[in-house]
mmCIF file of C-alpha atoms in Angstrom:
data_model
loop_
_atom_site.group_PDB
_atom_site.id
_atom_site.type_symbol
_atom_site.label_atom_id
_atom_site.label_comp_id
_atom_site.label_asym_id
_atom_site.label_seq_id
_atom_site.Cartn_x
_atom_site.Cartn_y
_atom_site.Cartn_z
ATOM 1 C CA UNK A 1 20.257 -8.712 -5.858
ATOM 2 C CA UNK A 2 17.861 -10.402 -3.563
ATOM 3 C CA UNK A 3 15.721 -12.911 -5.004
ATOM 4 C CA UNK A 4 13.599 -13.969 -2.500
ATOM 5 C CA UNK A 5 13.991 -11.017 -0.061
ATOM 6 C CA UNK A 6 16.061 -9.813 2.918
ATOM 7 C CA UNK A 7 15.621 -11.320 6.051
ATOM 8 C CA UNK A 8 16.797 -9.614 8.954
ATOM 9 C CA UNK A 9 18.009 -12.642 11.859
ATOM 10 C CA UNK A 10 18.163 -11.022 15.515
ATOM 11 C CA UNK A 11 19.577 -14.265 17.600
ATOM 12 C CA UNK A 12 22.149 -14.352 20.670
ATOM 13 C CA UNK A 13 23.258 -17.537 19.531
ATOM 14 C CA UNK A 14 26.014 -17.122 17.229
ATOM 15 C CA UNK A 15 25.719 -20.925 16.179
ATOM 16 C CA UNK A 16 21.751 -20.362 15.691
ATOM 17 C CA UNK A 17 22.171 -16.941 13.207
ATOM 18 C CA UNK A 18 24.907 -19.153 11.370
ATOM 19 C CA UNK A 19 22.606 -22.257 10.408
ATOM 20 C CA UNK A 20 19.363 -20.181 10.198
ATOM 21 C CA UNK A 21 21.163 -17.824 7.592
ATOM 22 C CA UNK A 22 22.907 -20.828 5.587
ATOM 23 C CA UNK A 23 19.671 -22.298 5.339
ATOM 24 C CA UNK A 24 18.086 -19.007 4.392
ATOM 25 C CA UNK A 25 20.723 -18.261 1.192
ATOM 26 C CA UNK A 26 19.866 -21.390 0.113
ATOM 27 C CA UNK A 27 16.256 -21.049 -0.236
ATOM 28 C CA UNK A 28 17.735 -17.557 -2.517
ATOM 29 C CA UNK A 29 17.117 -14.936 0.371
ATOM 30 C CA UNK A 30 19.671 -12.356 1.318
ATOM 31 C CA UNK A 31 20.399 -12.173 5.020
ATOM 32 C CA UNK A 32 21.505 -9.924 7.954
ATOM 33 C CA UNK A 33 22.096 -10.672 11.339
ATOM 34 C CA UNK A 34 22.047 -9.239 14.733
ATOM 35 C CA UNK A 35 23.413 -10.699 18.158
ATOM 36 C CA UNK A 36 20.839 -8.671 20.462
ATOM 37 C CA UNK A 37 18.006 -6.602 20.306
ATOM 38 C CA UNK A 38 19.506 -3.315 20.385
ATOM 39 C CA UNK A 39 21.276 -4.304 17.263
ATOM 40 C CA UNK A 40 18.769 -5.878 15.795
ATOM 41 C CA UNK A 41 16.873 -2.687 15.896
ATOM 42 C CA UNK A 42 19.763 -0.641 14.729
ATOM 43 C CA UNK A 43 19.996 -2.945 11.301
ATOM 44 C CA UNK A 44 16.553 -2.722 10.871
ATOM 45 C CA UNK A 45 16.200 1.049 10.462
ATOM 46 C CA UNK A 46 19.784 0.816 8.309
ATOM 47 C CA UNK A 47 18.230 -1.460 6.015
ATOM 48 C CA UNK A 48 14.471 -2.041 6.436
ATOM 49 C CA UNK A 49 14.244 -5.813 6.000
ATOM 50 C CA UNK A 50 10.948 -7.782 3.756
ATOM 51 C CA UNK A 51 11.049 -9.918 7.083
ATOM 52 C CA UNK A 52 12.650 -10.475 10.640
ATOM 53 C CA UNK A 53 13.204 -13.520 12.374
ATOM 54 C CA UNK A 54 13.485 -12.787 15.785
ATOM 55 C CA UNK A 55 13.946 -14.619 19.275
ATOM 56 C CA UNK A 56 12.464 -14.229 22.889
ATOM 57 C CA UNK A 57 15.157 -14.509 25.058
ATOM 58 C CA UNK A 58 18.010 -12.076 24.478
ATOM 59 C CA UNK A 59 19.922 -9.916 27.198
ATOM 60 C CA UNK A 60 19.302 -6.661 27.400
ATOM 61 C CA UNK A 61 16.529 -5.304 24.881
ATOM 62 C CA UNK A 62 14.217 -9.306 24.551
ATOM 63 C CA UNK A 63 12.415 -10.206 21.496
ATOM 64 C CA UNK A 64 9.119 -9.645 22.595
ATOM 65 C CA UNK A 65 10.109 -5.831 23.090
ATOM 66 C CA UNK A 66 11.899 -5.655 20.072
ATOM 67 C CA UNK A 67 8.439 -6.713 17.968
ATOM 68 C CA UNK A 68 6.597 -4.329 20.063
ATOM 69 C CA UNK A 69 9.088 -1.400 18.893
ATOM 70 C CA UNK A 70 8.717 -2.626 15.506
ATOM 71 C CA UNK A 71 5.372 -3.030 15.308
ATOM 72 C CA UNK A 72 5.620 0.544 16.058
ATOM 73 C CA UNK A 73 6.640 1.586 12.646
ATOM 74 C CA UNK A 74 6.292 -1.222 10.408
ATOM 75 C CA UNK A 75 3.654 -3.836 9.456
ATOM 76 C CA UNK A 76 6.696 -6.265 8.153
ATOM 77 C CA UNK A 77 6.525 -9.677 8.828
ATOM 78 C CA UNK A 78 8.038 -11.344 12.173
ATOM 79 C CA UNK A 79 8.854 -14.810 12.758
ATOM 80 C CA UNK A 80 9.161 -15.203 16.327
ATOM 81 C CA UNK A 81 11.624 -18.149 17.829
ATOM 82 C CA UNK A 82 10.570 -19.327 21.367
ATOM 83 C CA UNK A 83 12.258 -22.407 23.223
ATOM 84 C CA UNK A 84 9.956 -25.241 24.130
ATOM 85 C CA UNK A 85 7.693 -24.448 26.660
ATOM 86 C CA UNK A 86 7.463 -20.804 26.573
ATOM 87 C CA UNK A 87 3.531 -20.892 25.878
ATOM 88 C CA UNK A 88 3.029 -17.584 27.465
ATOM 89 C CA UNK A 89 5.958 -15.527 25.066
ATOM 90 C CA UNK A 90 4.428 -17.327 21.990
ATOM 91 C CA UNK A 91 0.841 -15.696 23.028
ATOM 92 C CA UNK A 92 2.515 -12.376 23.608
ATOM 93 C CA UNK A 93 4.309 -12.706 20.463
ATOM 94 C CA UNK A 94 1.138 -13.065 18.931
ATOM 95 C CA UNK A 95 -0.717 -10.212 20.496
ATOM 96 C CA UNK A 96 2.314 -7.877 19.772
ATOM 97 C CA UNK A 97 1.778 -8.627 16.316
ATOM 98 C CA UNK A 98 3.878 -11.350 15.524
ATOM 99 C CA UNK A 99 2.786 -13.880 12.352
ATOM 100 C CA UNK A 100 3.983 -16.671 13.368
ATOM 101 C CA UNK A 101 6.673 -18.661 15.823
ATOM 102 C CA UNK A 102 8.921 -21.439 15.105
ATOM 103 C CA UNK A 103 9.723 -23.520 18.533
ATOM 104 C CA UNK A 104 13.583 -24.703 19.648
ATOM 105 C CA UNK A 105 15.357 -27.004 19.181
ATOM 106 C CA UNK A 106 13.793 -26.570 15.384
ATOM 107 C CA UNK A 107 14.589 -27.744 11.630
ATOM 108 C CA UNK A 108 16.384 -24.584 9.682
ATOM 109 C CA UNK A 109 14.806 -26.400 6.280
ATOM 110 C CA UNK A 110 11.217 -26.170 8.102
ATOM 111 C CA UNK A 111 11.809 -22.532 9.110
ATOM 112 C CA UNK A 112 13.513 -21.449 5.603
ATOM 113 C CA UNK A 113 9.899 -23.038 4.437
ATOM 114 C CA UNK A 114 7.930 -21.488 6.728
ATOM 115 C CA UNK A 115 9.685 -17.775 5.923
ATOM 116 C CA UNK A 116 8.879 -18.418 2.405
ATOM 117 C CA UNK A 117 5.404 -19.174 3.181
ATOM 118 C CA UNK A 118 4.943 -16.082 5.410
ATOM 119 C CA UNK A 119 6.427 -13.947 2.789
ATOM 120 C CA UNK A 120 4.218 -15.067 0.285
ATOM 121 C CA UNK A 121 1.226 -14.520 2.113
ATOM 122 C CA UNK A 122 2.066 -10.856 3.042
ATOM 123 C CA UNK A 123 3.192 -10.132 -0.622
ATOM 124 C CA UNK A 124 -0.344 -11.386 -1.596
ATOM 125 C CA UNK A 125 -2.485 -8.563 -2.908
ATOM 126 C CA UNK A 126 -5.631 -8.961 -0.366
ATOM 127 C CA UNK A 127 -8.845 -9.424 -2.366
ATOM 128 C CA UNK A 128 -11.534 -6.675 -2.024
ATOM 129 C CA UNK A 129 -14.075 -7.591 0.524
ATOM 130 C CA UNK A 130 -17.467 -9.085 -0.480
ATOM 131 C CA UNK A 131 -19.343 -7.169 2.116
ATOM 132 C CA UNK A 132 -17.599 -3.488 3.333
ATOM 133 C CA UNK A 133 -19.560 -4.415 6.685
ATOM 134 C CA UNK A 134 -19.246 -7.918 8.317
ATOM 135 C CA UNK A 135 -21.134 -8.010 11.801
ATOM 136 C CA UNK A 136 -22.841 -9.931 14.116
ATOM 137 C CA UNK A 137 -25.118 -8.386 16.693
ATOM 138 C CA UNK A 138 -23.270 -5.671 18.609
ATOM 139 C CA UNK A 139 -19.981 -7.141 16.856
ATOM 140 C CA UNK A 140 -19.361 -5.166 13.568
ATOM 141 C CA UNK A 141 -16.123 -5.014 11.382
ATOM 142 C CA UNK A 142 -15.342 -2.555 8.655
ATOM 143 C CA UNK A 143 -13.756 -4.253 6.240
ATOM 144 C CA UNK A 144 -12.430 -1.393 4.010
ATOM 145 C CA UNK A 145 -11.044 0.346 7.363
ATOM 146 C CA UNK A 146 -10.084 -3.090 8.793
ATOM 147 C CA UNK A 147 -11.521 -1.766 12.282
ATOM 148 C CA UNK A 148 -13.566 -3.724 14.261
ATOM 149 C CA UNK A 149 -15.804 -2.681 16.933
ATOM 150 C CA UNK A 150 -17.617 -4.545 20.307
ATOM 151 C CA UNK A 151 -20.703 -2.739 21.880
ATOM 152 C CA UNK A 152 -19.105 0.572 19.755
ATOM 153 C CA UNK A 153 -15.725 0.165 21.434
ATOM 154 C CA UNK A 154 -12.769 -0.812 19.016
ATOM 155 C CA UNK A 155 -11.426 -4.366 19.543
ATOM 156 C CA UNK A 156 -7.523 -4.201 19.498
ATOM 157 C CA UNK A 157 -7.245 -6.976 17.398
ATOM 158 C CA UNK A 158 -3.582 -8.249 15.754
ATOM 159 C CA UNK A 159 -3.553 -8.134 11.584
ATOM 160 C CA UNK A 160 -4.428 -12.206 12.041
ATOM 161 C CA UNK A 161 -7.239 -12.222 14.537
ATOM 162 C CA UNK A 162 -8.872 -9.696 12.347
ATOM 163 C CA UNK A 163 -8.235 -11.669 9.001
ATOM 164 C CA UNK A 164 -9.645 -15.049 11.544
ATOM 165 C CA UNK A 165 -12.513 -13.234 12.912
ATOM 166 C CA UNK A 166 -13.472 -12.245 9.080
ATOM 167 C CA UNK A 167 -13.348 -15.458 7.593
ATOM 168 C CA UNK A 168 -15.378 -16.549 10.377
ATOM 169 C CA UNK A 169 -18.025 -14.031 9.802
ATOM 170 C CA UNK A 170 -18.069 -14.710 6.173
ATOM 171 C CA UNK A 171 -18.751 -18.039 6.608
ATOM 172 C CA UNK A 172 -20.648 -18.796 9.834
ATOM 173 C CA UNK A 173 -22.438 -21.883 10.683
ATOM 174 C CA UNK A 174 -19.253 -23.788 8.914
ATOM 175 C CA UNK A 175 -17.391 -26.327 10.778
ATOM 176 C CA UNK A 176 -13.102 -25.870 9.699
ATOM 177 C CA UNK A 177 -10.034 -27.743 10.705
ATOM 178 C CA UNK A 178 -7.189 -26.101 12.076
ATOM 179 C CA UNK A 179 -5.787 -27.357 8.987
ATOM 180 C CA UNK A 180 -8.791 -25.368 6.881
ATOM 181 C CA UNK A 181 -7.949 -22.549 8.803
ATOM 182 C CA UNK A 182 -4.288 -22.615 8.353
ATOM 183 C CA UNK A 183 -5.078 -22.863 4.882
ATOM 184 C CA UNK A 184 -7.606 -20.360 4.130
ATOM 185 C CA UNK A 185 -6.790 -17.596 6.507
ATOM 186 C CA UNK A 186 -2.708 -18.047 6.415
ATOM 187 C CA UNK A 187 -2.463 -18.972 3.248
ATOM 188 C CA UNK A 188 0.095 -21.873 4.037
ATOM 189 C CA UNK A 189 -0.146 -25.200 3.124
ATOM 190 C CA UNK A 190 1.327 -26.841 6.369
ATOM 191 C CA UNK A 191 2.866 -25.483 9.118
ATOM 192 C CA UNK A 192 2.346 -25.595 13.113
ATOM 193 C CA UNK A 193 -1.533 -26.041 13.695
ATOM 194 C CA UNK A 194 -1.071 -24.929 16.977
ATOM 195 C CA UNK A 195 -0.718 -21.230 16.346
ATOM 196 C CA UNK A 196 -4.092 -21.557 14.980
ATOM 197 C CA UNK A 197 -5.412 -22.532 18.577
ATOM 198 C CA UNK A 198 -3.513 -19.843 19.756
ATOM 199 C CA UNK A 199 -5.446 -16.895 17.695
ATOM 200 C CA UNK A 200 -8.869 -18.529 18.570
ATOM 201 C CA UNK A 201 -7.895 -18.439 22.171
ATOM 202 C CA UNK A 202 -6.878 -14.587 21.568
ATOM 203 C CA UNK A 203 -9.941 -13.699 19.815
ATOM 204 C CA UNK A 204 -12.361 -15.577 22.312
ATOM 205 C CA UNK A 205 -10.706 -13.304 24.813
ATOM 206 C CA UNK A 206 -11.428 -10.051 23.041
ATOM 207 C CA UNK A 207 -14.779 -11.062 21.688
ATOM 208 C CA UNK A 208 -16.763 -13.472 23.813
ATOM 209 C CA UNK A 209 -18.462 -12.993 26.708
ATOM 210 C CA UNK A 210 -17.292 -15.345 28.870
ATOM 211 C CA UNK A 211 -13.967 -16.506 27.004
ATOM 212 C CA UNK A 212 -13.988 -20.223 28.817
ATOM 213 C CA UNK A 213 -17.711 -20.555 27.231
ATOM 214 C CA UNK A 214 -17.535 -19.238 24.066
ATOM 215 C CA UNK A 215 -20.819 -18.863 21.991
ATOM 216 C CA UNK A 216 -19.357 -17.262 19.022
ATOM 217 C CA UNK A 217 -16.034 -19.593 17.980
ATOM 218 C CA UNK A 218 -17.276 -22.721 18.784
ATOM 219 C CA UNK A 219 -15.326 -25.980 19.062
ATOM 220 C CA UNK A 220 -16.247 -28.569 17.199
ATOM 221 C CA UNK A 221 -14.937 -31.966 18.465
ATOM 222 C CA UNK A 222 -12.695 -34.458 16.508
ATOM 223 C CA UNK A 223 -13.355 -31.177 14.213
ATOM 224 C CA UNK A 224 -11.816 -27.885 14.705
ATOM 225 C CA UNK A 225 -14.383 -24.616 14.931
ATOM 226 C CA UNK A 226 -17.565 -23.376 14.111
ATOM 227 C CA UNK A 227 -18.609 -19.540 14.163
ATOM 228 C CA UNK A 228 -21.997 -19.424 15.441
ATOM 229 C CA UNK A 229 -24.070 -15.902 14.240
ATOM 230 C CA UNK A 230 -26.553 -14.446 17.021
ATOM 231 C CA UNK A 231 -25.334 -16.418 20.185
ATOM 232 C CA UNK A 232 -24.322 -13.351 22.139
#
């Protein structure tokens, strides 16, 4: 019976998917492993995991190509393992849909923590909207629909840059940490602060009109971020 959940553990690195699932079983989760991405993907249709921890670099079928597939077909949450360094496959992790990344050489504890975190957060029944409609000049989300739209175009935003961009809208003219963020929009109480830098930079990219001056998600210094209404 699985307790926590099933975690499915696609990693080349025999050693890796050995420590990563010890540490797992511990934490109560049931776990099963694949050595590449084709087989990842084959144990993931066999037996539809609650989430998948998945590296980049692989042979043959790579990580980021394997969330892409799943992201496909299934809104289930990945954990994306990048080696130190690999700034660029963490952001396209993130814009493929991943939730989160975990950077080698890592601690399996922190990572069995940080699966447990994730997984609570997705199991989380989300709260129904204050406002159906969230905008901001020619920037308008739907909440019910979760769509969001730029000058009446649809903004391909990631499940987390839409949840970031809400919050923000719900509570403009508010300075928040990373920390806040991680917090309020993640749901976690620790955890990499980085990725949080990571989905502003995504969503200044999608939403402002000059990305490298934002207007909208404002940095605040020695701070973290302020969303600033009617700037645009």
């Amino acid at each position: 019976m699985d307790e926590q959940g099933r975690v499915l553990v696609v990693d080349d690195d025999e050693t890796v998917r050995d420590v990563v699932r010890r540490y797992l079983e511990l934490a109560g989760f049931t776990v099963d492993m694949a050595g590449d991405g084709t087989e990842g993907l084959r144990a993931f249709t066999a037996r539809p995991p609650d989430l998948v921890v998945l590296d980049v670099m692989m042979p043959g079928i790579n990580g980021l190509e394997v969330c892409k597939r799943l992201r496909q077909v299934s809104q289930v949450p990945i954990v994306m393992l990048t080696a130190l360094g690999e700034e660029e496959n963490r952001i396209a992790g993130l814009q493929l849909g991943a939730d989160d990344y975990v950077t080698k050489p890592f601690s399996p504890r922190e990572l069995a923590l940080r699966v447990t975190s994730v997984l609570r957060r997705a199991r989380m029944p989300r709260p129904e909207p204050a406002a159906e409609e969230l905008a901001d000049g020619n920037l308008t989300l739907q909440m019910g629909a979760r769509q969001a739209t730029l000058n009446g175009a649809e903004l391909p935003l990631t499940t987390r840059e839409f949840d970031l961009l809400a919050f923000f809208l719900a509570h403009p003219g508010v300075a928040y940490s990373r920390a806040d963020l991680l917090e309020k929009v993640w749901g976690w109480d620790f955890g990499d602060q980085s990725t949080v830098t990571v989905h502003v930079r995504r969503l200044r990219e999608k939403i402002e009109p000059e990305p490298a001056k934002p207007v909208r998600v404002a940095t605040v210094w020695g701070v973290g971020y302020r969303y600033d209404l009617g700037k645009s």
